[in-house]
GROMACS .gro file of C-alpha atoms in nm:
model
  258
    1ASN     CA    1  -3.261  15.754   1.716
    2VAL     CA    2  -3.338  15.728   2.087
    3VAL     CA    3  -2.992  15.606   2.185
    4HIS     CA    4  -2.807  15.885   2.002
    5HIS     CA    5  -3.054  16.144   2.134
    6ALA     CA    6  -2.993  16.028   2.490
    7ALA     CA    7  -2.615  16.030   2.438
    8ASN     CA    8  -2.622  16.378   2.289
    9SER     CA    9  -2.840  16.502   2.577
   10TRP     CA   10  -2.589  16.361   2.827
   11TYR     CA   11  -2.301  16.536   2.647
   12ARG     CA   12  -2.488  16.867   2.637
   13THR     CA   13  -2.580  16.844   3.005
   14LEU     CA   14  -2.221  16.765   3.095
   15LEU     CA   15  -2.095  17.050   2.879
   16ALA     CA   16  -2.335  17.294   3.048
   17ARG     CA   17  -2.213  17.186   3.390
   18LEU     CA   18  -1.849  17.222   3.287
   19LEU     CA   19  -1.889  17.564   3.136
   20GLY     CA   20  -2.073  17.674   3.449
   21ARG     CA   21  -1.783  17.580   3.677
   22ARG     CA   22  -1.518  17.835   3.771
   23ASN     CA   23  -1.238  17.582   3.742
   24ILE     CA   24  -0.868  17.620   3.679
   25THR     CA   25  -0.922  17.420   3.360
   26VAL     CA   26  -1.165  17.496   3.079
   27TRP     CA   27  -1.316  17.183   2.923
   28ILE     CA   28  -1.488  17.195   2.586
   29LEU     CA   29  -1.689  16.917   2.423
   30GLY     CA   30  -1.752  16.911   2.049
   31LEU     CA   31  -2.022  16.682   1.909
   32MET     CA   32  -1.930  16.508   1.586
   33LEU     CA   33  -2.037  16.274   1.307
   34GLY     CA   34  -2.098  15.913   1.405
   35GLY     CA   35  -2.126  15.980   1.777
   36ILE     CA   36  -1.759  16.079   1.806
   37PHE     CA   37  -1.688  16.375   2.028
   38ILE     CA   38  -1.389  16.587   2.120
   39LEU     CA   39  -1.279  16.680   2.466
   40LEU     CA   40  -1.045  16.977   2.488
   41GLY     CA   41  -0.886  17.080   2.816
   42LEU     CA   42  -0.707  17.414   2.839
   43ASP     CA   43  -0.507  17.488   3.150
   44LEU     CA   44  -0.569  17.837   3.292
   45LYS     CA   45  -0.310  17.846   3.564
   46ASN     CA   46  -0.149  18.146   3.389
   47SER     CA   47  -0.457  18.354   3.461
   48TYR     CA   48  -0.268  18.679   3.402
   49LYS     CA   49  -0.233  18.581   3.034
   50TYR     CA   50  -0.573  18.431   2.964
   51THR     CA   51  -0.907  18.534   3.101
   52GLN     CA   52  -1.160  18.257   3.135
   53GLU     CA   53  -1.377  18.415   2.869
   54SER     CA   54  -1.103  18.441   2.607
   55ALA     CA   55  -0.988  18.087   2.687
   56HIS     CA   56  -1.341  17.962   2.617
   57ARG     CA   57  -1.337  18.139   2.282
   58ASP     CA   58  -0.997  17.996   2.194
   59ALA     CA   59  -1.099  17.645   2.298
   60GLU     CA   60  -1.426  17.658   2.104
   61HIS     CA   61  -1.237  17.777   1.797
   62ILE     CA   62  -0.991  17.488   1.826
   63VAL     CA   63  -1.275  17.237   1.864
   64LYS     CA   64  -1.437  17.371   1.546
   65LEU     CA   65  -1.108  17.334   1.360
   66ILE     CA   66  -1.070  16.976   1.481
   67GLU     CA   67  -1.430  16.892   1.397
   68ARG     CA   68  -1.373  17.023   1.045
   69GLU     CA   69  -1.052  16.822   1.002
   70VAL     CA   70  -1.193  16.495   1.137
   71ASN     CA   71  -1.524  16.530   0.954
   72HIS     CA   72  -1.325  16.595   0.636
   73VAL     CA   73  -1.147  16.261   0.678
   74LEU     CA   74  -1.473  16.078   0.753
   75THR     CA   75  -1.662  16.237   0.464
   76LYS     CA   76  -1.378  16.177   0.218
   77SER     CA   77  -1.353  15.814   0.327
   78ASP     CA   78  -1.729  15.767   0.300
   79LEU     CA   79  -1.732  15.897  -0.059
   80ILE     CA   80  -1.462  15.643  -0.150
   81LEU     CA   81  -1.659  15.363   0.016
   82GLN     CA   82  -1.978  15.460  -0.165
   83GLU     CA   83  -1.791  15.459  -0.496
   84ALA     CA   84  -1.655  15.111  -0.421
   85VAL     CA   85  -2.006  14.988  -0.334
   86ARG     CA   86  -2.156  15.129  -0.655
   87THR     CA   87  -1.880  14.994  -0.877
   88TYR     CA   88  -1.800  14.653  -0.732
   89SER     CA   89  -2.112  14.512  -0.563
   90LYS     CA   90  -2.175  14.313  -0.882
   91ASP     CA   91  -1.840  14.135  -0.832
   92MET     CA   92  -1.918  14.008  -0.481
   93ASN     CA   93  -2.048  13.666  -0.593
   94LYS     CA   94  -1.875  13.393  -0.394
   95SER     CA   95  -2.025  13.119  -0.612
   96ASN     CA   96  -1.854  13.271  -0.915
   97PRO     CA   97  -1.517  13.396  -0.784
   98PRO     CA   98  -1.311  13.632  -1.000
   99SER     CA   99  -1.007  13.521  -1.193
  100LEU     CA  100  -0.667  13.626  -1.065
  101GLU     CA  101  -0.648  13.881  -1.346
  102LYS     CA  102  -0.986  14.030  -1.251
  103ARG     CA  103  -0.894  14.038  -0.882
  104ALA     CA  104  -0.565  14.212  -0.956
  105GLU     CA  105  -0.748  14.466  -1.172
  106ILE     CA  106  -0.999  14.552  -0.896
  107ASN     CA  107  -0.727  14.554  -0.628
  108GLN     CA  108  -0.532  14.810  -0.833
  109LYS     CA  109  -0.841  15.027  -0.879
  110LEU     CA  110  -0.907  15.016  -0.504
  111LEU     CA  111  -0.547  15.121  -0.444
  112TYR     CA  112  -0.599  15.418  -0.676
  113LEU     CA  113  -0.914  15.517  -0.486
  114MET     CA  114  -0.754  15.504  -0.143
  115ASN     CA  115  -0.461  15.722  -0.250
  116ASN     CA  116  -0.707  16.006  -0.188
  117ILE     CA  117  -0.715  15.925   0.186
  118PRO     CA  118  -0.360  15.952   0.327
  119GLU     CA  119  -0.494  15.928   0.684
  120THR     CA  120  -0.587  15.563   0.632
  121GLN     CA  121  -0.383  15.253   0.701
  122LYS     CA  122  -0.187  15.138   0.397
  123ASP     CA  123  -0.384  14.908   0.165
  124SER     CA  124  -0.680  14.898   0.405
  125LEU     CA  125  -0.955  14.961   0.148
  126ARG     CA  126  -1.113  14.618   0.133
  127LEU     CA  127  -1.424  14.447   0.001
  128ILE     CA  128  -1.532  14.181   0.247
  129ASP     CA  129  -1.763  13.895   0.147
  130SER     CA  130  -2.076  13.794   0.338
  131ASP     CA  131  -1.878  13.551   0.556
  132GLY     CA  132  -1.628  13.816   0.670
  133ASN     CA  133  -1.336  13.718   0.447
  134VAL     CA  134  -1.141  13.953   0.220
  135MET     CA  135  -1.252  13.923  -0.144
  136PHE     CA  136  -1.068  14.226  -0.284
  137ASN     CA  137  -0.797  14.441  -0.126
  138ALA     CA  138  -0.622  14.760  -0.238
  139GLY     CA  139  -0.287  14.660  -0.380
  140SER     CA  140  -0.080  14.621  -0.696
  141THR     CA  141  -0.131  14.243  -0.728
  142ALA     CA  142  -0.402  13.979  -0.681
  143GLU     CA  143  -0.267  13.897  -0.335
  144LEU     CA  144  -0.512  13.908  -0.042
  145PRO     CA  145  -0.433  13.940   0.331
  146LYS     CA  146  -0.553  13.664   0.560
  147VAL     CA  147  -0.789  13.883   0.758
  148TYR     CA  148  -1.125  13.775   0.905
  149VAL     CA  149  -1.372  14.038   1.025
  150GLY     CA  150  -1.693  13.834   1.049
  151ASP     CA  151  -1.698  13.875   1.428
  152ARG     CA  152  -1.640  14.251   1.430
  153ASN     CA  153  -1.930  14.463   1.556
  154TYR     CA  154  -1.934  14.692   1.252
  155PHE     CA  155  -1.957  14.390   1.017
  156LEU     CA  156  -2.239  14.231   1.216
  157ARG     CA  157  -2.429  14.557   1.216
  158GLN     CA  158  -2.395  14.598   0.840
  159LYS     CA  159  -2.506  14.237   0.797
  160THR     CA  160  -2.824  14.277   1.002
  161GLU     CA  161  -2.921  14.638   0.924
  162THR     CA  162  -3.010  14.697   0.560
  163ASN     CA  163  -2.996  15.078   0.595
  164ALA     CA  164  -2.709  15.124   0.843
  165GLY     CA  165  -2.525  15.363   0.609
  166LEU     CA  166  -2.177  15.465   0.718
  167VAL     CA  167  -2.082  15.271   1.031
  168VAL     CA  168  -1.790  15.399   1.239
  169SER     CA  169  -1.639  15.122   1.449
  170GLU     CA  170  -1.515  15.139   1.804
  171PRO     CA  171  -1.134  15.174   1.833
  172LEU     CA  172  -0.986  14.844   1.712
  173LEU     CA  173  -0.642  14.692   1.753
  174SER     CA  174  -0.559  14.570   1.404
  175ARG     CA  175  -0.511  14.194   1.373
  176PHE     CA  176  -0.292  14.266   1.074
  177THR     CA  177  -0.060  14.546   1.193
  178GLY     CA  178  -0.112  14.560   1.570
  179LYS     CA  179  -0.195  14.932   1.549
  180TRP     CA  180  -0.508  15.115   1.669
  181LEU     CA  181  -0.762  15.198   1.400
  182VAL     CA  182  -1.116  15.314   1.345
  183VAL     CA  183  -1.287  15.121   1.064
  184LEU     CA  184  -1.544  15.292   0.841
  185SER     CA  185  -1.778  15.067   0.645
  186GLN     CA  186  -2.069  15.061   0.402
  187ARG     CA  187  -2.295  14.765   0.325
  188MET     CA  188  -2.282  14.593  -0.015
  189ASN     CA  189  -2.587  14.416  -0.159
  190HIS     CA  190  -2.656  14.158  -0.428
  191PRO     CA  191  -2.906  14.260  -0.699
  192ASP     CA  192  -3.188  14.100  -0.497
  193GLY     CA  193  -3.103  14.317  -0.194
  194SER     CA  194  -2.945  14.038   0.010
  195PHE     CA  195  -2.621  14.097   0.199
  196ALA     CA  196  -2.311  14.069  -0.021
  197GLY     CA  197  -2.054  14.201   0.224
  198VAL     CA  198  -1.900  14.534   0.319
  199ALA     CA  199  -1.665  14.793   0.177
  200GLN     CA  200  -1.433  14.914   0.451
  201VAL     CA  201  -1.133  15.133   0.514
  202ALA     CA  202  -0.932  15.193   0.831
  203VAL     CA  203  -0.836  15.537   0.963
  204ARG     CA  204  -0.521  15.534   1.175
  205ALA     CA  205  -0.551  15.663   1.531
  206ASP     CA  206  -0.203  15.811   1.501
  207ALA     CA  207  -0.311  16.010   1.195
  208LEU     CA  208  -0.581  16.176   1.405
  209GLN     CA  209  -0.327  16.248   1.678
  210GLN     CA  210  -0.097  16.408   1.421
  211THR     CA  211  -0.387  16.627   1.308
  212PHE     CA  212  -0.437  16.747   1.666
  213GLU     CA  213  -0.063  16.813   1.698
  214ARG     CA  214  -0.060  17.031   1.385
  215ILE     CA  215  -0.316  17.267   1.534
  216SER     CA  216  -0.157  17.540   1.740
  217LEU     CA  217  -0.242  17.485   2.106
  218ASP     CA  218  -0.151  17.623   2.443
  219SER     CA  219   0.139  17.420   2.582
  220GLN     CA  220  -0.086  17.299   2.865
  221ALA     CA  221  -0.375  17.194   2.638
  222ALA     CA  222  -0.490  16.839   2.570
  223ILE     CA  223  -0.727  16.709   2.301
  224THR     CA  224  -0.905  16.380   2.348
  225LEU     CA  225  -1.127  16.206   2.094
  226PHE     CA  226  -1.387  15.962   2.226
  227ASP     CA  227  -1.649  15.752   2.051
  228SER     CA  228  -2.014  15.743   2.160
  229GLU     CA  229  -1.933  15.466   2.412
  230VAL     CA  230  -1.665  15.688   2.574
  231ARG     CA  231  -1.379  15.477   2.436
  232LEU     CA  232  -1.058  15.667   2.374
  233VAL     CA  233  -0.997  15.692   1.997
  234SER     CA  234  -0.703  15.933   1.992
  235ARG     CA  235  -0.532  16.193   2.209
  236HIS     CA  236  -0.272  16.468   2.200
  237PRO     CA  237  -0.041  16.445   2.385
  238LEU     CA  238  -0.043  16.074   2.306
  239ILE     CA  239  -0.101  15.814   2.580
  240PRO     CA  240  -0.054  15.485   2.389
  241ASP     CA  241  -0.157  15.247   2.666
  242GLN     CA  242  -0.493  15.423   2.705
  243LEU     CA  243  -0.605  15.393   2.340
  244GLY     CA  244  -0.921  15.185   2.306
  245LYS     CA  245  -0.995  15.204   2.678
  246GLN     CA  246  -1.355  15.268   2.777
  247PHE     CA  247  -1.408  15.531   3.044
  248ALA     CA  248  -1.704  15.557   3.278
  249ALA     CA  249  -1.892  15.886   3.294
  250THR     CA  250  -1.786  15.916   3.658
  251GLN     CA  251  -1.419  15.900   3.554
  252LEU     CA  252  -1.465  16.196   3.321
  253GLN     CA  253  -1.657  16.390   3.583
  254GLU     CA  254  -1.379  16.326   3.836
  255ALA     CA  255  -1.123  16.454   3.582
  256PHE     CA  256  -1.329  16.767   3.526
  257ALA     CA  257  -1.346  16.832   3.902
  258LYS     CA  258  -0.965  16.838   3.937
   0.00000   0.00000   0.00000
């Protein structure tokens, strides 16, 4: 769409400017699924060891590795969400709520599904009703967390857009755990096509940071993951008090100039 095209054009223009600078730091941007992009800074102060050209190659290789890892998590999570939508949309009838036995059965099946996504927050695969309340939640019992998401942007988008597909939220501070997350969601419909709710799962920001840490980097390198609104999703080395913060384009440009 027009918004994503404009955002991608801005990123490409910025990348071209950065790669054209003869700076002490090489900055690499990697465009990703859902408007998420990676910023990799590689310090070149040891110029005797790294030429600028080889550093660019190394940085681009690292970005590709990170893109592959993060896209793997997103794709895997999306497949689980789609399976939940296909299997359980018929059970999202608030006027005919499930028995405790039925709820426990579905909760256990959701728990089995989300065991395939270790990067997610524990028991965060949830089926949310059309009002924003939890109807089913991954777990071993019929118990449900008291979580309301009806005011979250991703929920409102799924509610109003019939073909939104996979929606990746902005970085969110969990109301349940107090930790930073990115929520992935898919819309659920009733048989008549009306909104039944959403299937959602939460990817932990610290799991992304651990992925960055596992990749071999120069000791002076930093990896930063932003969303399409330039909000900080994750970073290595970690800066906890900056997670979720939205940065202006001028702030990034000033960082690149240093």
